[in-house]
C-alpha cells in the first residue's frame, strides 16, 4: 500500500508498463507517420482511441466498435512560431496499464474510486509530450512541455468533431465575462450556427452514447470553452491573457477585462497542461457516477487536513432574512444572526453564513455598526456552530493578508468568495491562491460567481463546493428553475464536481402557480422534490436556503434534512433519464439514503431493494402528498420496515419527489 498525503490512500493493485523507443531517420519516420496510427483501448476494450500523426496530430474515438468522435485535431502554438503538434516527429512511446484505488478525503460520491486506465505517452521532437488515457468511462489527453525558459502560449487547438445525427445540451454564453449560470439548450448539434459560445461542461448525445466534454487540472492557464464550428463540430476557445481589467463604474465587484493580449498565457516552460476530458456514458445513469475530473486532478497539497469538516449551512440571503415570531427587528444585525445560530444548534447544523451586508462594501475590516462580530463568534463557539463569511473577490484580493488574518483571529470556519465571473489565467490563479491562503488559516472555501469545478478541490479539499450553476437563487427573479432544469443538472454540471445549488425551499409551487418574488421566494416543484435534492445533489457544504422561521414552522421537514449527510460512501443510480427523472441510492456509514425526482410528468416506479444487506431496515419516507399536484407543499411522512427482498412503490406527483432514510434495526 502506498500512502500519500493525509489519508488520501492509493492501493496499487497492478501496474504493467512497457515502452517502445523509436529512433528513426527522417525518411523512415515519414513513412511510419503516413502509414501508422497508434491505438489505445480502455481496460474493458469497449472504448478505442486512435491517434494519427500526419501533417498534424489528430485523434478519433470509437465506442463498442462505432465511430463517435471523428478525426479531431490538437495542437499548441508558442511564441516565436514554435508549433506543437504540427509536422510532429515522434521520439518515444511509453505505454502503461494502471489499476489503483483512490480514497478521497472528501467523499463526494464514494469512499473508494477505482482508478483503472491505459495510458500512452508520446514524446515528440521539440521538447513536448502528449499523454493519452483511456478509461472504461472516457478518454483524456494533455500536453506536457520540457522547455527550460518560461513560455508564452499563443493558442491551443482542441477540436471535437462528432459524427452526424447528434443532439447537444448547450449552456450558451454571451461572453467570457460570466457567472456560468446558464440553462441548457437542447438542440441538434448540426443546427448550431458557427461561433455560438458555451461554457463547460457540454453534453453531446450520439446514437451510441453520451459524451460530456470538460477539463481537469486547470492551473496557471485559462479555462476551456467551446464554440460551434457550424458543421456539427465543437472547437475549444479560451479567454486571452488580461492586459487590463477595470472595475465597472458604480460597482464594487464587476471587473471585466478591458484589454486582452494576443496570447493565452505566460507560464513556466516545464509543466503539464490541463486535461481535455471526454467522459463517455452508454446509459444516462453512467454520467452520475463518472469521476474523471477528480481522478485526473492533482493530488492533495494540504499536509494536515483533519480540520476540514463538511456539513450543512443555514443561509440568510435567499430568504431575505424573513424572520417572524421574534421580538427583534430582523435584518443584518447581531440579534438576527444569533437567531440563526440558535436554529443551527437546535438541529445540529454545522454552520451559518453571514452573506452580503455584514461589512461596508469595499473594506472587509469595516464591520457595519449593527453587527457585533466578535460577540457573534463567541456565541457561535458556545453553541458549537461555525461561521462562514461572504466576501467580494476583488476586495479580498486587495486586503488578502489582513482580512484572512482577522478572520482567523475571530475564529471563522470559512469564506464564501463571490463575483469573479472570469477564468482567464489571472483569475484561475486567483482561485489557487485563495485556496492555499485559506488552507494556511484552516478556512473552508465556497466559490460563487465561479467557473465550473476543474480539479482544484482534490489539491485543496478545503474548497468544498462552488456555484457555477443556475440554482435556486434564480427563483427570486425568473421562472428558469424548472423541474426539467433540476433534472438536467446532475447529468451535466454535477459531473464536473460539487454544485452549490442551495436547495431547501419550504414555500413550494407547481409550475402553473409559481411566482417570481425576490423578497419572499418560492421553489418550482413540490416539497418532496426539494427534500430529495439533499440526497441527489452533491455539495459537501450544503446550504439550507430558507428562513429559520420557516424551518421551525416546518420542523418535520427540517429534522429530516438535518439527518441527511453531505458526503457518501457509495452511490448507486437506480433509474435515470436526463431531464425527466432520476432515482438514486447513497450510503453513509450503515444507513442508506434513497431519493427520486421527476419533471412535470407524474410517474410511478417499483423500487427494487436488492442492493441492501441481510439486515432489516426502518425506512423514514417523505413522499408527495395526495394534493401535491395542486398544492406543492403537501407531503406525507411514513415509516415502514424493509428488507433486501422487498420493493417499494414510489408515486411522484408532477414536479414531484420522494426520499427515504433507511437505518438498520
XYZ file of C-alpha atoms in Angstrom:
665
model
C 0.000 0.000 0.000
C 1.278 3.452 -0.889
C 0.308 6.265 1.468
C 0.016 9.758 0.005
C -0.624 12.935 1.972
C -3.142 12.880 4.830
C -5.180 9.731 4.396
C -5.632 10.060 0.654
C -4.532 6.474 0.004
C -3.892 4.782 -3.290
C -3.590 1.000 -3.274
C -1.711 -0.107 -6.355
C -3.177 -3.415 -7.446
C -1.307 -3.788 -10.725
C 0.921 -1.620 -12.809
C 2.082 -3.044 -16.103
C 4.479 -0.889 -18.058
C 6.048 -1.427 -21.429
C 7.812 1.002 -23.656
C 8.936 1.337 -27.210
C 11.698 3.730 -28.152
C 11.617 4.769 -31.771
C 14.869 6.161 -33.101
C 14.053 6.778 -36.722
C 15.692 8.567 -39.587
C 13.674 11.405 -41.083
C 12.935 9.198 -44.099
C 11.794 6.153 -42.144
C 9.756 8.316 -39.733
C 7.973 9.933 -42.651
C 6.912 6.516 -43.887
C 5.763 5.497 -40.409
C 3.958 8.756 -39.975
C 1.946 8.408 -43.177
C 1.072 4.750 -42.662
C 0.772 4.045 -38.948
C -1.801 5.023 -36.376
C -1.484 4.427 -32.661
C -4.261 2.647 -30.768
C -5.168 2.900 -27.101
C -8.027 0.849 -25.677
C -9.904 1.148 -22.419
C -9.267 -1.666 -19.912
C -12.603 -3.298 -20.804
C -11.812 -2.792 -24.535
C -15.139 -1.104 -25.294
C -13.586 2.315 -25.984
C -10.813 2.762 -28.515
C -8.757 5.907 -29.020
C -6.792 6.185 -32.254
C -4.058 8.808 -32.574
C -2.741 9.671 -36.032
C 0.431 11.559 -36.878
C 0.289 13.187 -40.279
C 0.839 16.858 -41.040
C -0.575 17.291 -37.547
C -1.893 15.226 -34.647
C -5.481 14.053 -34.576
C -7.446 11.530 -32.587
C -10.715 9.654 -33.033
C -12.848 7.669 -30.605
C -14.916 4.561 -31.182
C -17.337 3.098 -28.639
C -18.201 -0.595 -28.967
C -16.839 -0.517 -32.490
C -18.809 2.529 -33.664
C -17.143 5.817 -34.512
C -18.349 8.545 -32.141
C -15.670 11.223 -32.442
C -14.161 11.556 -35.918
C -10.694 12.947 -36.622
C -10.216 15.823 -34.193
C -7.114 17.978 -34.276
C -4.965 19.075 -31.369
C -2.024 21.459 -31.317
C -0.486 24.296 -29.363
C 1.337 27.378 -30.633
C 4.025 29.053 -28.557
C 5.681 32.402 -29.209
C 8.318 32.657 -31.944
C 6.125 30.375 -34.086
C 7.000 27.256 -32.130
C 4.323 24.770 -33.171
C 3.478 21.757 -31.008
C 1.558 19.127 -32.921
C 2.303 20.451 -36.410
C 4.574 18.273 -38.562
C 5.104 16.052 -35.475
C 8.154 13.854 -35.116
C 7.823 11.003 -32.661
C 10.791 10.128 -30.433
C 9.401 7.657 -27.908
C 6.194 5.940 -26.873
C 5.593 4.666 -23.357
C 2.553 2.535 -22.653
C 1.259 1.520 -19.243
C -1.759 -0.012 -17.583
C -2.667 1.348 -14.173
C -5.109 -0.082 -11.658
C -5.253 1.828 -8.411
C -7.657 2.881 -5.692
C -8.146 6.478 -4.663
C -9.560 7.163 -1.215
C -10.655 10.795 -1.351
C -10.518 12.886 1.778
C -13.943 14.335 0.923
C -16.236 11.515 -0.197
C -18.430 13.253 -2.753
C -19.708 10.042 -4.360
C -17.766 7.171 -2.847
C -15.205 6.235 -0.212
C -13.135 4.423 -2.846
C -12.661 5.368 -6.504
C -11.365 2.693 -8.874
C -8.724 4.439 -10.969
C -8.181 1.992 -13.827
C -6.854 3.148 -17.191
C -4.461 2.506 -20.051
C -2.004 5.272 -20.862
C 0.060 6.176 -23.899
C 2.763 8.838 -23.589
C 4.074 10.165 -26.905
C 7.302 12.114 -26.596
C 7.884 14.355 -29.602
C 10.771 16.327 -31.007
C 10.560 19.922 -29.864
C 10.511 19.336 -26.091
C 6.875 18.381 -25.773
C 4.834 15.291 -24.974
C 1.243 14.241 -25.446
C -0.318 11.996 -22.802
C -3.435 9.984 -23.678
C -5.525 7.930 -21.274
C -8.397 5.549 -21.936
C -10.769 4.620 -19.122
C -13.841 2.414 -19.234
C -15.909 5.614 -18.988
C -13.983 8.105 -21.085
C -10.755 9.328 -22.628
C -8.492 12.268 -21.889
C -5.348 13.908 -23.192
C -2.951 16.660 -22.167
C 0.172 18.442 -23.367
C 3.389 18.457 -21.387
C 6.411 20.646 -22.171
C 10.027 20.432 -21.018
C 11.390 23.809 -22.102
C 13.992 25.395 -19.832
C 12.825 29.005 -20.043
C 9.369 30.466 -19.452
C 6.997 30.298 -22.401
C 4.099 32.223 -23.872
C 1.194 30.151 -25.170
C -0.281 31.944 -28.171
C -3.089 29.488 -28.933
C -4.339 25.962 -28.410
C -6.353 23.856 -30.831
C -8.824 21.487 -29.164
C -11.236 20.139 -31.761
C -14.188 17.811 -31.089
C -15.524 16.577 -34.406
C -18.646 14.499 -33.909
C -20.361 12.292 -36.444
C -23.869 13.225 -37.630
C -27.328 12.919 -36.015
C -26.257 14.221 -32.630
C -28.040 16.287 -30.025
C -26.320 18.679 -27.631
C -27.106 20.192 -24.239
C -25.574 23.597 -24.805
C -25.112 26.099 -21.916
C -24.906 29.108 -24.200
C -22.927 32.167 -23.091
C -22.823 35.751 -24.323
C -19.151 36.328 -23.479
C -16.264 35.137 -21.339
C -17.416 37.520 -18.575
C -19.982 35.283 -16.933
C -21.114 33.637 -13.710
C -21.537 30.448 -15.784
C -25.121 30.111 -14.572
C -26.944 29.007 -17.709
C -29.910 26.992 -18.867
C -29.130 24.062 -21.168
C -30.406 24.444 -24.721
C -31.303 21.002 -26.086
C -30.579 21.278 -29.794
C -29.388 19.408 -32.831
C -25.620 19.848 -32.908
C -25.790 20.391 -36.667
C -28.207 23.287 -36.174
C -25.755 25.408 -34.194
C -24.501 28.311 -36.263
C -20.757 28.889 -36.270
C -19.469 30.962 -33.402
C -22.056 30.190 -30.725
C -20.286 30.038 -27.369
C -20.751 27.666 -24.418
C -19.152 27.233 -21.042
C -18.346 23.734 -19.778
C -19.426 21.039 -19.297
C -21.190 20.422 -22.616
C -23.028 17.157 -23.235
C -23.335 15.633 -26.719
C -25.860 12.842 -27.196
C -24.977 10.427 -30.003
C -26.872 7.297 -31.123
C -24.215 5.168 -29.413
C -23.593 7.030 -26.162
C -23.386 10.387 -24.452
C -20.118 12.336 -24.430
C -19.515 15.054 -21.857
C -16.679 17.492 -22.592
C -14.864 19.184 -19.740
C -11.370 19.589 -18.258
C -9.301 18.946 -15.131
C -6.006 20.036 -13.567
C -6.726 23.602 -14.680
C -3.952 25.723 -13.162
C -1.891 28.691 -14.392
C -3.828 28.607 -17.667
C -7.181 29.912 -18.953
C -10.309 27.792 -18.866
C -11.568 25.875 -21.875
C -14.840 26.972 -23.530
C -16.475 25.588 -26.669
C -17.543 27.327 -29.841
C -19.695 25.790 -32.541
C -17.915 25.248 -35.823
C -21.219 25.224 -37.723
C -20.759 21.700 -39.126
C -21.584 19.524 -36.154
C -18.177 20.127 -34.587
C -17.135 21.973 -31.453
C -13.878 23.864 -31.089
C -12.040 24.873 -27.979
C -11.716 28.587 -27.344
C -10.107 30.423 -24.461
C -10.173 33.849 -22.826
C -6.888 35.529 -23.676
C -4.437 36.920 -21.161
C -5.810 40.022 -19.449
C -3.616 43.061 -20.105
C -6.072 45.390 -18.421
C -9.205 44.986 -16.312
C -11.279 47.749 -14.824
C -13.919 47.991 -12.135
C -17.216 48.959 -13.706
C -18.488 52.383 -12.742
C -20.927 52.161 -9.856
C -19.882 48.600 -8.946
C -17.688 47.277 -6.171
C -17.293 43.806 -7.737
C -17.626 43.610 -11.538
C -14.127 43.705 -13.017
C -14.300 42.734 -16.702
C -11.245 42.590 -18.926
C -10.985 45.804 -20.943
C -7.934 44.819 -22.993
C -6.817 41.321 -23.943
C -3.388 40.243 -25.149
C -2.875 38.305 -28.374
C -1.865 35.216 -26.379
C -3.433 32.908 -23.776
C -0.868 32.549 -21.021
C 2.628 33.248 -19.782
C 3.827 30.241 -17.843
C 6.753 28.041 -16.917
C 8.263 26.035 -19.776
C 8.415 22.743 -17.887
C 4.912 21.783 -16.915
C 1.791 19.728 -17.557
C -1.197 21.466 -19.127
C -4.870 20.805 -18.292
C -6.508 17.533 -19.219
C -9.096 17.606 -22.003
C -11.788 15.104 -20.994
C -14.404 13.228 -22.979
C -16.497 11.405 -20.386
C -18.443 8.615 -22.101
C -21.724 7.143 -20.852
C -23.611 4.285 -22.505
C -26.563 4.906 -20.186
C -27.680 8.237 -18.723
C -27.052 6.800 -15.252
C -23.347 6.412 -16.022
C -22.921 10.190 -16.111
C -23.885 10.476 -12.434
C -21.114 8.152 -11.258
C -18.362 9.461 -13.564
C -15.448 10.886 -11.546
C -12.832 11.538 -14.230
C -12.469 15.207 -13.273
C -11.405 14.151 -9.779
C -9.281 11.229 -10.962
C -7.303 13.437 -13.349
C -6.759 16.256 -10.853
C -3.555 16.915 -8.935
C -3.207 15.181 -5.591
C -3.725 16.855 -2.239
C -1.381 19.695 -1.246
C -2.585 20.219 2.332
C -0.365 18.417 4.838
C -2.739 18.170 7.803
C -6.360 18.386 6.577
C -8.115 16.848 9.572
C -9.749 20.219 10.290
C -11.787 20.131 7.058
C -15.366 19.368 8.065
C -18.200 19.048 5.530
C -21.675 19.938 6.684
C -24.799 21.998 6.145
C -25.151 25.767 6.326
C -28.059 27.974 7.399
C -28.039 30.659 4.707
C -29.522 34.130 5.028
C -29.528 35.834 1.618
C -32.050 33.757 -0.338
C -34.784 34.002 2.267
C -34.282 37.783 2.650
C -33.969 37.368 6.434
C -37.721 36.837 6.621
C -37.936 36.010 10.314
C -41.188 36.027 12.256
C -42.465 35.222 15.757
C -39.440 37.047 17.147
C -39.173 40.120 19.409
C -36.461 41.957 17.441
C -36.293 43.684 14.080
C -34.909 41.192 11.548
C -32.062 42.298 9.322
C -28.299 42.334 9.121
C -27.745 42.683 12.850
C -26.448 40.758 15.835
C -29.862 39.562 17.043
C -30.772 38.090 13.667
C -27.604 36.028 13.411
C -27.868 34.818 16.990
C -31.254 33.509 15.909
C -29.567 31.680 13.015
C -27.008 30.250 15.422
C -29.719 29.076 17.813
C -31.561 27.459 14.919
C -28.426 25.714 13.652
C -27.538 24.496 17.133
C -31.037 23.116 17.710
C -30.939 20.937 14.590
C -27.234 20.061 14.545
C -26.499 22.251 11.515
C -22.746 22.757 11.382
C -22.506 26.302 10.014
C -24.260 29.593 9.390
C -23.202 32.182 6.835
C -23.027 35.955 7.048
C -23.791 36.971 3.480
C -23.796 40.433 1.922
C -24.251 43.322 4.322
C -22.092 42.376 7.307
C -19.260 44.743 6.252
C -19.231 48.057 4.429
C -18.622 47.162 0.803
C -15.081 47.965 -0.206
C -13.471 47.256 3.187
C -13.604 43.805 4.783
C -12.339 45.208 8.070
C -15.130 47.783 8.393
C -17.987 45.877 10.044
C -21.371 47.615 9.977
C -22.352 49.040 13.384
C -25.418 46.793 13.662
C -23.161 43.733 13.800
C -21.050 42.806 16.829
C -18.966 40.221 15.029
C -16.781 39.240 17.978
C -19.859 38.654 20.128
C -21.351 36.523 17.346
C -18.239 34.382 17.055
C -18.131 33.876 20.819
C -21.816 32.975 20.838
C -21.404 30.576 17.917
C -18.497 28.814 19.671
C -20.655 28.327 22.747
C -23.265 26.658 20.548
C -20.755 24.578 18.514
C -21.703 26.339 15.278
C -19.176 27.634 12.736
C -19.489 30.955 10.906
C -18.676 31.402 7.203
C -18.081 34.934 5.904
C -19.174 36.167 2.468
C -16.672 38.418 0.684
C -16.388 40.195 -2.650
C -13.446 38.663 -4.504
C -11.544 41.805 -5.532
C -11.884 43.381 -2.089
C -10.458 40.193 -0.612
C -7.624 40.304 -3.121
C -6.752 43.850 -2.102
C -6.855 43.034 1.624
C -5.827 39.398 1.462
C -3.349 39.091 4.332
C -5.032 41.495 6.737
C -8.539 40.188 6.087
C -7.743 36.487 6.300
C -5.629 37.048 9.393
C -8.564 38.843 11.013
C -10.970 36.085 10.006
C -8.639 33.523 11.533
C -8.370 35.604 14.727
C -12.158 35.770 15.011
C -12.358 32.004 14.538
C -14.170 31.921 11.196
C -14.850 28.479 9.743
C -14.605 29.597 6.136
C -15.201 32.138 3.406
C -17.646 32.432 0.539
C -15.830 34.266 -2.269
C -18.118 35.842 -4.847
C -18.364 37.523 -8.270
C -15.133 36.546 -10.053
C -17.060 35.930 -13.325
C -13.896 35.078 -15.294
C -11.486 32.221 -15.923
C -8.606 33.849 -17.789
C -5.162 32.890 -16.474
C -5.092 35.657 -13.865
C -8.389 34.618 -12.289
C -7.673 30.881 -12.459
C -4.520 31.613 -10.492
C -6.586 33.676 -8.049
C -8.647 30.577 -7.159
C -5.496 28.620 -6.376
C -4.093 31.485 -4.323
C -7.256 31.808 -2.253
C -7.466 28.052 -1.705
C -3.862 27.938 -0.467
C -4.073 31.055 1.716
C -7.353 29.879 3.232
C -5.853 26.464 3.963
C -2.965 28.069 5.854
C -5.574 29.534 8.214
C -7.805 26.438 8.281
C -10.631 28.135 6.404
C -13.156 26.372 4.192
C -13.928 27.924 0.788
C -17.107 28.202 -1.276
C -16.583 29.948 -4.631
C -19.558 31.824 -6.117
C -19.744 33.779 -9.355
C -17.468 30.960 -10.393
C -16.456 28.759 -13.303
C -17.107 25.006 -13.175
C -15.006 22.703 -10.945
C -11.839 21.666 -12.776
C -9.729 19.724 -10.280
C -8.802 22.323 -7.650
C -10.819 20.589 -4.927
C -8.608 17.486 -4.958
C -5.455 19.502 -4.398
C -7.204 21.756 -1.863
C -10.120 19.829 -0.345
C -10.923 22.840 1.846
C -12.666 24.089 -1.327
C -15.777 22.088 -0.523
C -18.156 23.453 -3.131
C -18.741 26.152 -5.698
C -21.529 27.710 -7.698
C -21.147 27.936 -11.474
C -24.672 26.550 -11.611
C -28.059 28.063 -12.304
C -29.542 27.281 -8.940
C -32.370 28.110 -6.571
C -31.464 31.802 -6.254
C -32.838 32.365 -9.767
C -36.335 31.643 -8.431
C -36.206 35.141 -6.948
C -36.244 36.792 -10.387
C -37.041 34.204 -13.071
C -39.019 31.081 -13.905
C -35.929 29.305 -15.255
C -35.501 26.805 -12.425
C -37.983 24.292 -13.719
C -38.279 20.657 -12.648
C -36.755 19.711 -16.021
C -33.767 22.007 -15.371
C -33.351 20.414 -11.942
C -33.131 17.028 -13.660
C -30.551 18.153 -16.210
C -28.050 19.469 -13.666
C -26.998 16.110 -12.132
C -26.168 14.700 -15.571
C -24.041 17.637 -16.764
C -22.918 20.255 -14.254
C -22.579 17.811 -11.355
C -20.269 15.569 -13.391
C -17.627 18.316 -13.093
C -17.926 18.404 -9.311
C -19.985 19.638 -6.353
C -22.511 22.354 -7.052
C -23.820 24.939 -4.617
C -27.378 24.928 -5.956
C -28.660 25.959 -2.468
C -31.804 23.810 -2.022
C -34.260 23.821 0.837
C -37.293 25.946 -0.076
C -40.255 25.486 2.252
C -42.676 27.549 0.133
C -43.319 25.304 -2.854
C -45.405 25.651 -6.009
C -46.398 23.832 -9.134
C -45.246 25.462 -12.406
C -48.722 26.837 -13.116
C -48.900 28.793 -9.852
C -45.252 29.758 -9.452
C -44.464 33.441 -8.943
C -41.193 35.344 -9.013
C -40.946 37.177 -5.686
C -37.494 38.482 -4.807
C -38.252 39.231 -1.166
C -40.328 36.110 -0.425
C -39.117 33.445 -2.859
C -40.594 30.039 -3.558
C -39.444 26.950 -5.437
C -40.958 25.406 -8.540
C -41.652 21.798 -7.647
C -43.005 20.007 -4.619
C -41.699 19.916 -1.049
C -40.623 16.314 -1.603
C -38.782 17.447 -4.766
C -36.752 19.872 -2.617
C -36.045 17.294 0.095
C -34.790 14.792 -2.480
C -32.147 17.301 -3.606
C -30.277 16.829 -0.318
C -29.532 13.263 -1.393
C -29.260 13.707 -5.158
C -27.299 16.993 -5.347
C -23.657 16.746 -4.332
C -22.244 19.541 -2.208
C -20.153 18.711 0.860
C -21.022 22.203 2.106
C -24.779 22.090 1.517
C -26.975 25.147 2.039
C -30.363 25.375 3.741
C -31.703 28.344 1.823
C -34.944 29.154 3.588
C -35.691 31.190 6.699
C -35.069 29.601 10.105
C -38.593 30.708 11.000
C -39.971 28.648 8.122
C -37.816 25.690 9.109
C -39.026 25.923 12.719
C -42.602 26.009 11.467
C -41.896 23.034 9.189
C -39.958 21.127 11.825
C -40.701 17.673 10.395
C -39.070 18.577 7.079
C -36.206 20.322 8.876
C -35.402 17.354 11.096
C -35.377 15.204 8.007
C -32.947 17.498 6.150
C -30.709 17.703 9.215
C -30.439 13.907 9.312
C -29.031 13.690 5.760
C -25.208 13.749 5.475
C -23.297 15.669 2.811
C -20.701 13.010 1.910
C -21.198 9.470 0.667
C -19.509 6.069 0.888
C -21.431 4.590 -2.042
C -23.602 5.893 -4.869
C -25.983 3.790 -6.951
C -28.175 5.090 -9.760
C -31.351 3.021 -9.956
C -33.335 4.783 -12.695
C -32.257 7.727 -14.826
C -33.265 9.736 -17.854
C -31.743 13.160 -18.332
C -34.241 15.979 -17.894
C -37.047 13.576 -16.941
C -36.404 11.516 -13.794
C -33.674 10.233 -11.509
C -33.690 7.688 -8.673
C -30.562 7.221 -6.571
C -29.376 5.310 -3.525
C -26.467 6.538 -1.452
C -24.818 5.049 1.612
C -23.139 6.780 4.536
C -21.957 4.546 7.370
C -24.618 1.909 7.950
C -27.510 3.970 6.614
C -28.916 4.160 3.101
C -30.477 7.303 1.638
C -32.820 6.977 -1.329
C -34.231 9.780 -3.454
C -36.289 10.311 -6.594
C -37.175 13.394 -8.632
C -39.335 13.877 -11.694
C -40.066 16.621 -14.203
C -43.597 17.941 -14.764
C -44.851 14.426 -15.517
C -46.285 12.324 -12.701
C -44.622 8.904 -12.529
C -44.722 5.633 -10.642
C -41.773 3.294 -10.050
C -41.312 -0.006 -8.283
C -38.017 0.269 -6.449
C -36.059 -2.973 -6.034
C -34.141 -3.052 -2.722
C -31.857 -5.985 -3.565
C -28.771 -3.780 -3.031
C -29.409 -3.900 0.745
C -27.633 -6.388 3.014
C -29.420 -9.002 5.118
C -30.447 -6.525 7.832
C -33.962 -5.299 8.280
C -34.171 -1.514 7.921
C -36.584 1.087 9.220
C -37.381 3.466 6.377
C -38.476 7.031 7.094
C -40.182 8.167 3.893
C -41.034 11.656 2.676
C -43.340 11.494 -0.327
C -45.581 13.799 -2.311
C -48.920 14.305 -0.599
C -52.131 13.334 -2.320
C -52.754 17.000 -3.232
C -49.180 17.886 -4.188
C -50.225 18.226 -7.819
C -52.165 21.380 -6.891
C -50.610 22.412 -3.557
C -46.929 21.607 -3.936
C -46.057 21.926 -0.235
C -48.256 18.902 0.503
C -46.185 15.921 1.576
C -46.649 12.695 3.508
C -44.273 11.209 6.067
C -44.434 7.498 6.807
C -42.291 4.703 8.204
C -42.052 1.041 7.333
C -39.707 -1.905 7.754
C -37.959 -3.083 4.578
C -35.558 -5.858 3.593
C -33.476 -6.653 0.541
C -36.138 -8.929 -0.943
C -38.745 -6.168 -0.762
C -39.719 -3.494 -3.215
C -41.212 -0.047 -2.633
C -43.732 1.634 -4.879
C -42.843 5.281 -5.499
C -45.532 7.657 -6.704
C -44.321 11.045 -7.898
C -46.620 14.000 -8.427
C -45.930 16.343 -11.353
C -42.695 18.206 -10.460
C -42.508 15.815 -7.554
C -40.066 13.938 -5.419
C -39.620 11.133 -2.931
C -36.905 10.193 -0.480
C -36.213 7.807 2.360
C -33.677 7.323 5.139
C -33.051 3.629 5.846
C -31.495 2.698 9.184
C -30.666 -0.896 10.136
C -32.756 -2.289 13.001
